Amino acid sequence: MTSKLDPVRCFLLDMDGTFYLGDKLLDGSLDFIDAVVKSGRDYLFLTNNSSKSADYYVQKLGRMGLKVDKSKVLTSGQATAMAVLREFPGKSAFVLGNAFLMEELSGLGVAIDQQNPDFVIVGYDTSLDYAKMTAVCDFVRQGLPYVATHPDFNCPTETGFAPDIGAIMAFIEASTGRKPDLIVGKPYGGIVEAALARAGRQAGELAMVGDRLYTDVETGLRHGILAVLVMSGETTPEMLEQSQTVPDAVYGRLADMIQEL
């Protein structure tokens, strides 16, 4: 029996809501990774969450029983660093972000200047306060180029959802009248370019697997990648039924794909 997964040589896996939820590993996630590897395929974790670094995720996955190195994790923070180094060479950034994002950006060569920047990077800032919001709005209002790491409105948690960068961008737009000039994370092209380079594969050999229609599934649909939705995170059956974004395949969780590998 043929499966839509047959051509897939590498799975791009969302993390929160797909592989785990908060600090809880979702049932069957490790079994899915074992099956992927045994089938001769590869995987790459692809997360929009710019509030944590690749090092953080490596440690978190290790505590959950999956030992990986940093090459298996691509964050929107890393992809944003690649994008701004290309778009703004030799320029410095004001960063609305927590210590993890600041460290990840600077470690990849992005110059950070919180007083006299040339452009603005906005991430999912879990250390947000009113002084930061005022500062970022001042710089955006002045007309500095404005880059966002990803577009997610909410971040899934074990108890529901926390406001994500989309809510922060809405605050900025309400104050300044401006949307980001560039968004890097899923479903936009910046993170896809970085993922293709990291995986060493063509788009037709990849599957994007995640729990969100407007980021994970849209990434696949926009970029010629198999778009796989799992119902273990944000998307409800009602949301799927009402959405104009139609996945190529739908599973309850990662482990439900094992029989097709």
C-alpha angles and dihedrals in degrees: 000000000000122000134197085238094062096094093045115111098167131029118213102209127200111215119206109057092011110053096014139355113228104312095338121098110227114239114269097012095120090045089055092053090049091051092048092052094044090052090058094251130124136224139206125192109229116189132177091201105113093176089084132049130230089253090056092052093048089056093044093050089048091055088052092054103264115113111202137150126231093270088074094058126068117180129192086242091061092045090049091053090053091048098048094044086057097041100038108028113186092007129121129229138218104220125207097197145099128265093276093058094043091052093046094049095045091045089058093050105267111145111226123205115169094185108042108016130167095214141004131246117194119194137168096289112198089178093056120151136168095262090058092047091051092049095049092047090051092054094043091048089053088061101252114158107270123212125183122200094218141338106238115141096199138022114217117237134179089261100040129287139330121210108264134195093293089068090048091051090050089055091050093048092049090053101038107021091234134119121200116285089216133020114192108184131077126343092022127088101249096073091040091056089050092048094049090051093047094046095043090220140116119251092253090060094056137081122202108212122189149125100248127082098200096048114019100032093038089053091060096043095048097046106038095259123133105263112218123181123201118197095216099099139021104348118086125196088253092053091049093049093051097041124104087207105091118193122221089231137005128207133173093234141340094273091061088072095058096090090057097052 
